[in-house]
Tab-separated table of C-alpha atoms in Angstrom:
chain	number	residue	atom	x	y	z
Q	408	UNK	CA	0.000	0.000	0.000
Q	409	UNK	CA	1.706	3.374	-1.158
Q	410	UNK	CA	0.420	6.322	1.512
Q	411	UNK	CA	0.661	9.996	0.449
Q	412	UNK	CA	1.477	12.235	3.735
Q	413	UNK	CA	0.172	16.128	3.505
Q	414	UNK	CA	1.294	18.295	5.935
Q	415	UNK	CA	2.767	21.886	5.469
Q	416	UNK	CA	4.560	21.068	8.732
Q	417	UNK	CA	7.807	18.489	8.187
Q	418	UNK	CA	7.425	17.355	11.852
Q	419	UNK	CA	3.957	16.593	11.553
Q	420	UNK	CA	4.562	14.678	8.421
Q	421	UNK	CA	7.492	12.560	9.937
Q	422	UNK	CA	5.883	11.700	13.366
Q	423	UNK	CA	2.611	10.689	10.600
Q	424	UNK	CA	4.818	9.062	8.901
Q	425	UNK	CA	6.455	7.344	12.074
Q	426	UNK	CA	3.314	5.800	12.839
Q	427	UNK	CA	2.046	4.568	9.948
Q	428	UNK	CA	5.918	2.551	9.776
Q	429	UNK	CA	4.855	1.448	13.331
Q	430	UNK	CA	1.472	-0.404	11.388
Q	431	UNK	CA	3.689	-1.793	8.953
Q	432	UNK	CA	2.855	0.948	6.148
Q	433	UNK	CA	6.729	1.222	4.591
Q	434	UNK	CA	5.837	2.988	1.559
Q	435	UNK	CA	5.123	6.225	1.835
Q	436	UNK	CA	5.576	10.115	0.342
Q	437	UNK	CA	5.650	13.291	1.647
Q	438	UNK	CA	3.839	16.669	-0.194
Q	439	UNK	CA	3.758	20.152	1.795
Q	440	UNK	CA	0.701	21.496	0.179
Q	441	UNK	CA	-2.185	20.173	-1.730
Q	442	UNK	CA	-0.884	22.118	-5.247
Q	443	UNK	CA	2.066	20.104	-4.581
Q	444	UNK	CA	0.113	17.327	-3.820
Q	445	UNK	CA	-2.311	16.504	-6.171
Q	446	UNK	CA	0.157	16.280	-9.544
Q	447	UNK	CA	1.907	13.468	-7.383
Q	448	UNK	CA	-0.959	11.731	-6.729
Q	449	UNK	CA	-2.391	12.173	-10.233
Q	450	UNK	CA	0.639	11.087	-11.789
Q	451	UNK	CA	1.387	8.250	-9.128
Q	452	UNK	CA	-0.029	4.928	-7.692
Q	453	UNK	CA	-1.184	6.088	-4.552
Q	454	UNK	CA	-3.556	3.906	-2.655
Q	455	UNK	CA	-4.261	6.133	0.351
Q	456	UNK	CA	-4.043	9.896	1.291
Q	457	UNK	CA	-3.646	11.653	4.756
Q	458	UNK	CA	-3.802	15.069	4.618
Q	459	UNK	CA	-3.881	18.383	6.697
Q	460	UNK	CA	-6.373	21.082	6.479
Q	461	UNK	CA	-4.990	24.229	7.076
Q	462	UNK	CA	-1.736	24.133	4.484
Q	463	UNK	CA	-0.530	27.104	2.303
Q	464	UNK	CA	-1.577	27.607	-1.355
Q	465	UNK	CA	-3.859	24.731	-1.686
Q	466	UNK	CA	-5.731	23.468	1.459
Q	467	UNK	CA	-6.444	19.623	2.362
Q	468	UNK	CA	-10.441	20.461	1.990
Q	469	UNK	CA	-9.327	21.813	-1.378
Q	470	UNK	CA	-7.541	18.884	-2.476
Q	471	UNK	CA	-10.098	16.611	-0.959
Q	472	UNK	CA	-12.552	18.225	-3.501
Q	473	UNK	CA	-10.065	18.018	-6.106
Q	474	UNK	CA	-9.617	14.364	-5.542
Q	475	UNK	CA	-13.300	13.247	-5.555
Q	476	UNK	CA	-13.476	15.539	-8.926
Q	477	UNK	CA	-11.040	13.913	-10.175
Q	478	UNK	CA	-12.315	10.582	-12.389
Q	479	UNK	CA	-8.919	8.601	-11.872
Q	480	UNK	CA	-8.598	9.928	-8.205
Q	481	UNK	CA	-12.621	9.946	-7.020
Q	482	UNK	CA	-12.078	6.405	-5.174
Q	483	UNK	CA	-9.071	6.922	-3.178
Q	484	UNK	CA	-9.954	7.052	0.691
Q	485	UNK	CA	-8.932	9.950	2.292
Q	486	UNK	CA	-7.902	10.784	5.739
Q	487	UNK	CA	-7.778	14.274	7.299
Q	488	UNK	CA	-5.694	15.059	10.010
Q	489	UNK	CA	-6.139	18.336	11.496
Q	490	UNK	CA	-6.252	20.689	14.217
Q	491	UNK	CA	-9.444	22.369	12.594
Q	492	UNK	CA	-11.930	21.340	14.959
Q	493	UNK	CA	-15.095	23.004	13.989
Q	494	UNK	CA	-17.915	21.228	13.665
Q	495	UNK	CA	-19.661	23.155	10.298
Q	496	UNK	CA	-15.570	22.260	8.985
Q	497	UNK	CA	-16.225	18.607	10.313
Q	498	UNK	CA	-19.420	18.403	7.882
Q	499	UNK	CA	-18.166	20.497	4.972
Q	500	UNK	CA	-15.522	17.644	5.127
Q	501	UNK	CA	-17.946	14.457	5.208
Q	502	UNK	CA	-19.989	16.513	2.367
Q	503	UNK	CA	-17.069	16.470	0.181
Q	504	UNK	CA	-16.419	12.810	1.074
Q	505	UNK	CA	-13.651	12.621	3.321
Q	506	UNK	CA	-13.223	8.998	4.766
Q	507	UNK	CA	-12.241	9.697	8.083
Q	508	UNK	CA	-11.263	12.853	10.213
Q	509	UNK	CA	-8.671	12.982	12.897
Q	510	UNK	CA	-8.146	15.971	15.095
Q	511	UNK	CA	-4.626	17.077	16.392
Q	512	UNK	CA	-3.123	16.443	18.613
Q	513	UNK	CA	-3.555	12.852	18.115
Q	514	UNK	CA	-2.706	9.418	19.212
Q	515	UNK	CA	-1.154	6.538	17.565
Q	516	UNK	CA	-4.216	4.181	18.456
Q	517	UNK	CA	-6.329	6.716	17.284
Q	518	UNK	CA	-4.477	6.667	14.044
Q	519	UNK	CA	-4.871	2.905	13.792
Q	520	UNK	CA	-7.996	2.382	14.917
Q	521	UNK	CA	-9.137	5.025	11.962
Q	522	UNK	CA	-7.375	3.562	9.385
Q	523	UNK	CA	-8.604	-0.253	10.010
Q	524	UNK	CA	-12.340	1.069	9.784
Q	525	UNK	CA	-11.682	2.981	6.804
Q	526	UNK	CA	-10.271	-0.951	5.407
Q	527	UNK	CA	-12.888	-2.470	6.721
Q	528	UNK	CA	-15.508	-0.147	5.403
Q	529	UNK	CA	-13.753	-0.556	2.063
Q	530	UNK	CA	-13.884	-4.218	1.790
Q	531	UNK	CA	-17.123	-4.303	3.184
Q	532	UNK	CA	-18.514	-2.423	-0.299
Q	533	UNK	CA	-15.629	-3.898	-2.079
B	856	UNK	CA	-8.396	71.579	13.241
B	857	UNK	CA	-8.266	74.804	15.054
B	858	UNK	CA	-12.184	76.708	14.453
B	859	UNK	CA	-12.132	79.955	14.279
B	860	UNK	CA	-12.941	81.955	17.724
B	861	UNK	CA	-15.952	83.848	16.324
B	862	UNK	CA	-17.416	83.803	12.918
B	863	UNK	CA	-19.300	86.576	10.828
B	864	UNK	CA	-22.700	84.926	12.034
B	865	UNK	CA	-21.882	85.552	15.247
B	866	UNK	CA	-20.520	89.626	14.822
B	867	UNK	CA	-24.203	90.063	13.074
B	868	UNK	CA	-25.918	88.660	15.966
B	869	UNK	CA	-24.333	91.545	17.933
B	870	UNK	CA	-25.286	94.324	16.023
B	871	UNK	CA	-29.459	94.559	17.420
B	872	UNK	CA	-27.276	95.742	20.685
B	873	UNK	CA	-24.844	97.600	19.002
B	874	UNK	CA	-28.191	100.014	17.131
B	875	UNK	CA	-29.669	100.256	20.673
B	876	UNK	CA	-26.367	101.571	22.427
B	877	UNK	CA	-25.954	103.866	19.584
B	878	UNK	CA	-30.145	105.185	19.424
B	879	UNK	CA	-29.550	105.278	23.921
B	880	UNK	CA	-26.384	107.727	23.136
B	881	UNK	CA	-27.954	109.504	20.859
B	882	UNK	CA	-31.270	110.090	22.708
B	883	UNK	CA	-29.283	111.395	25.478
B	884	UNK	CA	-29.863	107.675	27.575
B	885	UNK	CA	-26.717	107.422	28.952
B	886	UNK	CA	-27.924	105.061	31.522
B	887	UNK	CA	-29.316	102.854	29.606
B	888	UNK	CA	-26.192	102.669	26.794
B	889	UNK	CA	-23.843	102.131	29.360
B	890	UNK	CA	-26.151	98.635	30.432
B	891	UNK	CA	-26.426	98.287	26.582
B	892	UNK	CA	-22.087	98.571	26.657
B	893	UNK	CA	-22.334	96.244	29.771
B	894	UNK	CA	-23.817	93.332	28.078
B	895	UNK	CA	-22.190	93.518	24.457
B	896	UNK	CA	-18.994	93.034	26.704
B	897	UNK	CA	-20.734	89.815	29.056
B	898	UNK	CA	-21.684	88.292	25.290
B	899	UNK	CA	-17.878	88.647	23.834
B	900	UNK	CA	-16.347	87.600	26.998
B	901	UNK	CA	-18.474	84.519	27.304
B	902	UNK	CA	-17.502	83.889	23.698
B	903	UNK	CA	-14.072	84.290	24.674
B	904	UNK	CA	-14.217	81.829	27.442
B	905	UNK	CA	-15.866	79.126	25.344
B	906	UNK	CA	-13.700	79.615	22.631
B	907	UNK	CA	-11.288	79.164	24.891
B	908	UNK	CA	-12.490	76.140	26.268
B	909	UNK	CA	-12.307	74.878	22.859
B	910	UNK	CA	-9.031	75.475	21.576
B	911	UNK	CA	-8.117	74.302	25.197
B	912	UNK	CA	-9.733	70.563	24.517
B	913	UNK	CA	-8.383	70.781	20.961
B	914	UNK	CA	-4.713	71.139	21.981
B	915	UNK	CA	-5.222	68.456	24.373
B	916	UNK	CA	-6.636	66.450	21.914
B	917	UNK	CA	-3.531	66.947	19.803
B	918	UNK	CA	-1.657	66.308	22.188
B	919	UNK	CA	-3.143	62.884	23.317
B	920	UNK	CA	-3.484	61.675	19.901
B	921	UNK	CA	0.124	62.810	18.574
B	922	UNK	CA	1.610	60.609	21.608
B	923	UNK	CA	-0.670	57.944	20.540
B	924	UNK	CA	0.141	58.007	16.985
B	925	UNK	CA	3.966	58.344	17.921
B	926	UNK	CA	3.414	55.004	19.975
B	927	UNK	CA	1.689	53.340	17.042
B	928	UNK	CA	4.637	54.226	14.548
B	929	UNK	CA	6.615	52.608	17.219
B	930	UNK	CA	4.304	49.731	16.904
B	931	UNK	CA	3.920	49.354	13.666
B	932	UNK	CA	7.781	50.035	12.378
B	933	UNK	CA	9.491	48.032	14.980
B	934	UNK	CA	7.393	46.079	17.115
B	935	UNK	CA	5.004	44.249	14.628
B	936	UNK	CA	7.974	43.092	12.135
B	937	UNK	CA	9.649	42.369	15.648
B	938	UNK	CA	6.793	40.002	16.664
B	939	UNK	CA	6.724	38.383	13.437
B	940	UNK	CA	10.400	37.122	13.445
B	941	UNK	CA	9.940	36.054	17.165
B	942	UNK	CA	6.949	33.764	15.653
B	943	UNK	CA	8.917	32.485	12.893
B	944	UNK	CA	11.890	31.757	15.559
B	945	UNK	CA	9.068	29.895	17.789
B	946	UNK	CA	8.301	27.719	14.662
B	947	UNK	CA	11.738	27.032	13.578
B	948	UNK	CA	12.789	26.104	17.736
B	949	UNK	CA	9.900	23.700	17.620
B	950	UNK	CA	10.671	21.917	14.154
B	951	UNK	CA	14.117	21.882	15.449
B	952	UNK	CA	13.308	20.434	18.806
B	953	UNK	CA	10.607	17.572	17.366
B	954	UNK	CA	13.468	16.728	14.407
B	955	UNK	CA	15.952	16.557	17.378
B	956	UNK	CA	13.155	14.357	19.129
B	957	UNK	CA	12.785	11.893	16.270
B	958	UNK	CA	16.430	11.528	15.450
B	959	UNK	CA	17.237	10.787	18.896
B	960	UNK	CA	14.067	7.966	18.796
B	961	UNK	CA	14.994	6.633	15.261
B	962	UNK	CA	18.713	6.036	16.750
B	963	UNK	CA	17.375	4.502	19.691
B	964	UNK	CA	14.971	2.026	18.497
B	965	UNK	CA	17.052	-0.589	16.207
B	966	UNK	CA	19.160	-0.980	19.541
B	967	UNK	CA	16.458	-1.844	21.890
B	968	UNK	CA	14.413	-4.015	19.103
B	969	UNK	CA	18.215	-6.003	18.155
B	970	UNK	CA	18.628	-6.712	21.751
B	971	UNK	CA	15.338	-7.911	22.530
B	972	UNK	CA	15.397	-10.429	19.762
B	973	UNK	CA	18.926	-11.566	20.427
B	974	UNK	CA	17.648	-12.301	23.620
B	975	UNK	CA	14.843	-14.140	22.553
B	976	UNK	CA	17.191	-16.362	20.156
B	977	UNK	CA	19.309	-17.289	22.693
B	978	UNK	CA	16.342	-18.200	25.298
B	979	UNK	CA	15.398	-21.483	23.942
B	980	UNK	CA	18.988	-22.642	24.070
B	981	UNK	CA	19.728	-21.345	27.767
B	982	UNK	CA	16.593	-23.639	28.382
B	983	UNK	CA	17.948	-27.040	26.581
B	984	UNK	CA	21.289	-26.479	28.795
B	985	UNK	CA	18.580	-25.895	32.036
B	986	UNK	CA	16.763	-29.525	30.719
B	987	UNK	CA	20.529	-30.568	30.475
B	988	UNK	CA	19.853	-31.718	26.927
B	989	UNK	CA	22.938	-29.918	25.642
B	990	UNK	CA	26.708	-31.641	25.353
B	991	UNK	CA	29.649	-29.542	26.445
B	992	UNK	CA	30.805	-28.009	23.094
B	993	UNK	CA	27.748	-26.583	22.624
B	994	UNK	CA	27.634	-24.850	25.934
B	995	UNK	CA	30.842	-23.709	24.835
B	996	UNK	CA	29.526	-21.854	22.070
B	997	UNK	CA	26.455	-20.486	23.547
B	998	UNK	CA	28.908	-19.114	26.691
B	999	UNK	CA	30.840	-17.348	24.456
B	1000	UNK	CA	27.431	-16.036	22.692
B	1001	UNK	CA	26.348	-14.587	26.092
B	1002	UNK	CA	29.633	-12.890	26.542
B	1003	UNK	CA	29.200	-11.153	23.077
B	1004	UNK	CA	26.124	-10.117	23.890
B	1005	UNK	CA	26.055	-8.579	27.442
B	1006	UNK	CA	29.071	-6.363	25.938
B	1007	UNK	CA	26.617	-5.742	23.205
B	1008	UNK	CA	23.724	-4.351	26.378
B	1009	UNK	CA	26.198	-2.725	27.707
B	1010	UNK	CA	27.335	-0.517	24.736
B	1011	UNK	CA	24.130	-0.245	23.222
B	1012	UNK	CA	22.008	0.635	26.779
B	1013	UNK	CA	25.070	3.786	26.935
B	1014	UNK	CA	23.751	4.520	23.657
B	1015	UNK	CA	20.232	4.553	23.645
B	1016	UNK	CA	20.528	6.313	27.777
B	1017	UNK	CA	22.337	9.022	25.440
B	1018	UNK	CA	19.796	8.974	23.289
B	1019	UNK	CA	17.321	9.849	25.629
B	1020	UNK	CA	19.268	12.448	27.264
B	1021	UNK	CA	19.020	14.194	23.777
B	1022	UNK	CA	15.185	13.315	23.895
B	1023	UNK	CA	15.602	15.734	27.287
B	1024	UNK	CA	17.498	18.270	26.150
B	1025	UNK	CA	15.472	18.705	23.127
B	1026	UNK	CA	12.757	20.483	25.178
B	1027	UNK	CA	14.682	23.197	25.918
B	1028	UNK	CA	12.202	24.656	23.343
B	1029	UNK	CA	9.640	25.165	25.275
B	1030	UNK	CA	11.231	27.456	27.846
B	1031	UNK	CA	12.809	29.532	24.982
B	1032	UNK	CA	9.415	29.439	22.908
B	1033	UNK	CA	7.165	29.897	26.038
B	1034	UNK	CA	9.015	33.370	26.578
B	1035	UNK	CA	8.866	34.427	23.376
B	1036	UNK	CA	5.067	33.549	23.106
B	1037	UNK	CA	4.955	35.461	26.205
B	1038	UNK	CA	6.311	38.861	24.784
B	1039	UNK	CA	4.459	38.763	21.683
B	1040	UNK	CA	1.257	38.072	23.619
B	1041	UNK	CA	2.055	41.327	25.685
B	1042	UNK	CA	2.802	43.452	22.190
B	1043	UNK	CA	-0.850	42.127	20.970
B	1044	UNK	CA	-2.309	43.502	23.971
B	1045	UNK	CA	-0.208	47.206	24.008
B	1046	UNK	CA	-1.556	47.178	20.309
B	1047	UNK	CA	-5.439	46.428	21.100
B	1048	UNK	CA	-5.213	48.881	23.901
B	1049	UNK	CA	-3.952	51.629	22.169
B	1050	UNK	CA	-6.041	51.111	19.096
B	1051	UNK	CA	-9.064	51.101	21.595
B	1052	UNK	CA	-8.236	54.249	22.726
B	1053	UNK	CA	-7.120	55.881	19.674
B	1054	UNK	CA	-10.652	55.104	18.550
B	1055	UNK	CA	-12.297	56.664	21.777
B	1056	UNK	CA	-9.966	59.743	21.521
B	1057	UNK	CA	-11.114	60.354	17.982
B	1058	UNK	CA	-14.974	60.012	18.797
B	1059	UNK	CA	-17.386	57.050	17.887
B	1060	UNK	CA	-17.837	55.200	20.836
B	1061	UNK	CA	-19.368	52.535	19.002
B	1062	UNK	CA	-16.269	51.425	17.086
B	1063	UNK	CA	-13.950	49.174	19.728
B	1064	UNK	CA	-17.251	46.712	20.078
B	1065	UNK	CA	-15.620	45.683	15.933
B	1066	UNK	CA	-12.815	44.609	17.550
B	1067	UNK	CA	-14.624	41.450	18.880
B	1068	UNK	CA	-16.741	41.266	15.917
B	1069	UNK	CA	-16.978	36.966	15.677
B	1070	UNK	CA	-14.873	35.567	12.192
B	1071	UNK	CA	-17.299	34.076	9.892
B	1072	UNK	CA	-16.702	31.744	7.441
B	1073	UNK	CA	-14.988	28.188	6.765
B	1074	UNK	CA	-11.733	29.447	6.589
B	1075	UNK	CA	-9.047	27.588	8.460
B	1076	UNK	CA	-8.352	28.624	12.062
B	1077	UNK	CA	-5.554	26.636	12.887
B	1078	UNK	CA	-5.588	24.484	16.959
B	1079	UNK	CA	-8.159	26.253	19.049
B	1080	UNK	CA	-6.481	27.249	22.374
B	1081	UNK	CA	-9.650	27.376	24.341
B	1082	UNK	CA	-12.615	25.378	22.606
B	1083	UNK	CA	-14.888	25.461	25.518
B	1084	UNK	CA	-14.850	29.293	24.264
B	1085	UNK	CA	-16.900	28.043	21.338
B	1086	UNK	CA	-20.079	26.336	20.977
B	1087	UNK	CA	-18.944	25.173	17.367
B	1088	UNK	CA	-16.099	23.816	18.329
B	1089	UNK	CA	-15.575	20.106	19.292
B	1090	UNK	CA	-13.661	19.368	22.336
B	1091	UNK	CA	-11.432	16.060	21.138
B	1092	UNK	CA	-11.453	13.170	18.712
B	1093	UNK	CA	-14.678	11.626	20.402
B	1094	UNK	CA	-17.045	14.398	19.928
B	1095	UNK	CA	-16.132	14.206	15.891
B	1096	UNK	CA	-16.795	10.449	16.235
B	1097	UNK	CA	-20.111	11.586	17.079
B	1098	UNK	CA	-20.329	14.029	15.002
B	1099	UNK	CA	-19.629	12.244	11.730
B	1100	UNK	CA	-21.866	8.780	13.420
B	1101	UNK	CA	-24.556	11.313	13.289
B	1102	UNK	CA	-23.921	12.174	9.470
B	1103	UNK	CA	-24.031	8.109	8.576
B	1104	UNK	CA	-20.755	7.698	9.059
């Protein structure tokens, strides 16, 4: 499973990136911004995106919506990790189709425990 | 600024008076024109003393708002660009200190996770020579094995123990960042109040309530330092759980 990592912040993508080495997720790539972002995932085999919100240039909402717009892109699940923590945010997110949200600051079980419902959603409509 | 003491208007206003004085002097009144001269003077010295008044206030006025201004050019020249590069210098100190953080955590976990399965490859061995099922060449081996490897725990706990000191020092950051938080918190506050009274000193008593006017909109707000302040905020991970269950999720 290749994992995109979206943070404008390079600690916040290597500690994200820590923990997703910790659940056995080795291949992963780092973008700071979602204009940055979306070129690599539309010209790479990404299976899986985590993404900030609040990120220079492009935001992750942004990209989210560019994502599900995008035919080749629409199905990828998406994971927002954020320290926006308003709730008409929260819902603009699951409008646009976000998969799951995560507020900062985190945990690594929360992490994990988002991820394997997002899989297990995912093979249940598979 | 400075309105003139008395105006044309005002001159005309005088001059009913001024026709009676002169008709009293002519008439022979003298009486009566000199409490017709008695009250054109009470009128212009009133003037005088409200004018006065005036250009008193004014100057004061001036005054206030020239030290005021002379504080915000302070503010704005220095201060502000000031703040800015102490904020940049709090982010860069925390990257530094998390990087510093990590490093010292990537170094130290190989060491820990190659001793703990050494030890667990040489367990099932040390347990054959406790069943004495193992001959004496063996034992041989696995003794010189164990030597090897408590050298091994021995350099490699100095190691990771100096990793971890790094993991310490690395939060140094948060005394240096705390203090610089601290100042630019203070400079925030200097600028609010004298913006607040700027505003009062130049009339419309109305205008500091629009410096709490509430941010609309879905832009991004970065972490919320006080989200019990806000009704439309959630308070941790399990309230957007519910949240999102709510939505069908």
């Amino acid at each position: 499973m290749k994992i995109l990592v979206v943070d404008d912040f390079s600690t916040m993508r290597r500690i994200i990136k820590n923990l997703l080495r910790n659940l056995g997720f080795n291949n992963t790539s780092e973008a700071d911004d979602g204009s940055t972002a979306l070129p690599m995932l539309q010209n790479g085999d990404f299976d899986f995106l985590v993404t900030d919100w609040n990120m220079p240039i492009m935001q992750g909402i942004d990209l989210l919506k560019a994502v599900r717009a995008d035919e080749r892109l629409a199905a990828m699940p998406v994971l927002l990790v954020t320290a926006e923590a308003k709730k008409t945010q929260i819902i603009e997110a699951a409008q646009a189709g976000v998969n799951g949200y995560i507020v900062k600051p985190f945990t690594a079980q929360t992490l994990k425990e988002k991820l394997e419902k997002i899989f297990e959603r995912l093979e249940g409509t598979a | 600024m400075g309105a003139p003491i008395s105006t044309a208007g005002e001159m005309q206003d005088l001059l009913p008076s001024l026709k009676h004085v002169i008709s009293d002097i002519e008439a022979g009144e003298d009486d009566k024109a000199r409490e017709g001269f008695d009250e054109l003077t009470r009128i212009r010295e009133s003037q005088l003393f409200s004018d006065m008044g005036a250009m008193t206030r004014q100057l004061h006025d001036a005054l206030r708002s020239f030290e005021l201004d002379a504080n915000l050019a302070d503010v704005t020249e220095i201060q502000i660009p000031d703040a800015k590069e102490r904020l940049n210098y709090v982010i860069t100190k925390t990257e530094e200190a998390a990087h510093r953080t990590l490093n010292a955590m990537d170094e130290a976990a190989p060491l820990v996770k190659g001793l703990g399965s050494t030890a667990e490859k040489m367990k099932p061995r040390w347990l054959r020579l406790k069943r004495k099922e193992m001959v004496a060449g063996e034992f041989r081996v696995l003794l010189g094995e164990l030597l090897v490897y408590l050298d091994r725990v021995q350099a490699d706990c100095g190691q990771v123990h100096n990793c971890l000191s790094q993991v310490v020092m690395a939060q140094d950051f948060q005394d240096l960042t705390g203090q610089v938080v601290r100042q630019v918190i203070q400079l925030v506050q200097e600028v609010e109040e004298n913006l607040v009274n700027m505003i009062r000193v130049r009339g419309g008593a109305k205008a500091p309530a629009a410096i709490n006017a509430p941010n609309v909109g879905l832009d991004a707000k970065g972490p919320r330092i006080n989200p019990d302040d806000d009704a439309d905020v959630v308070s941790g991970q399990d309230d957007v759980d519910d949240l999102l269950l709510s939505l069908g999720f």
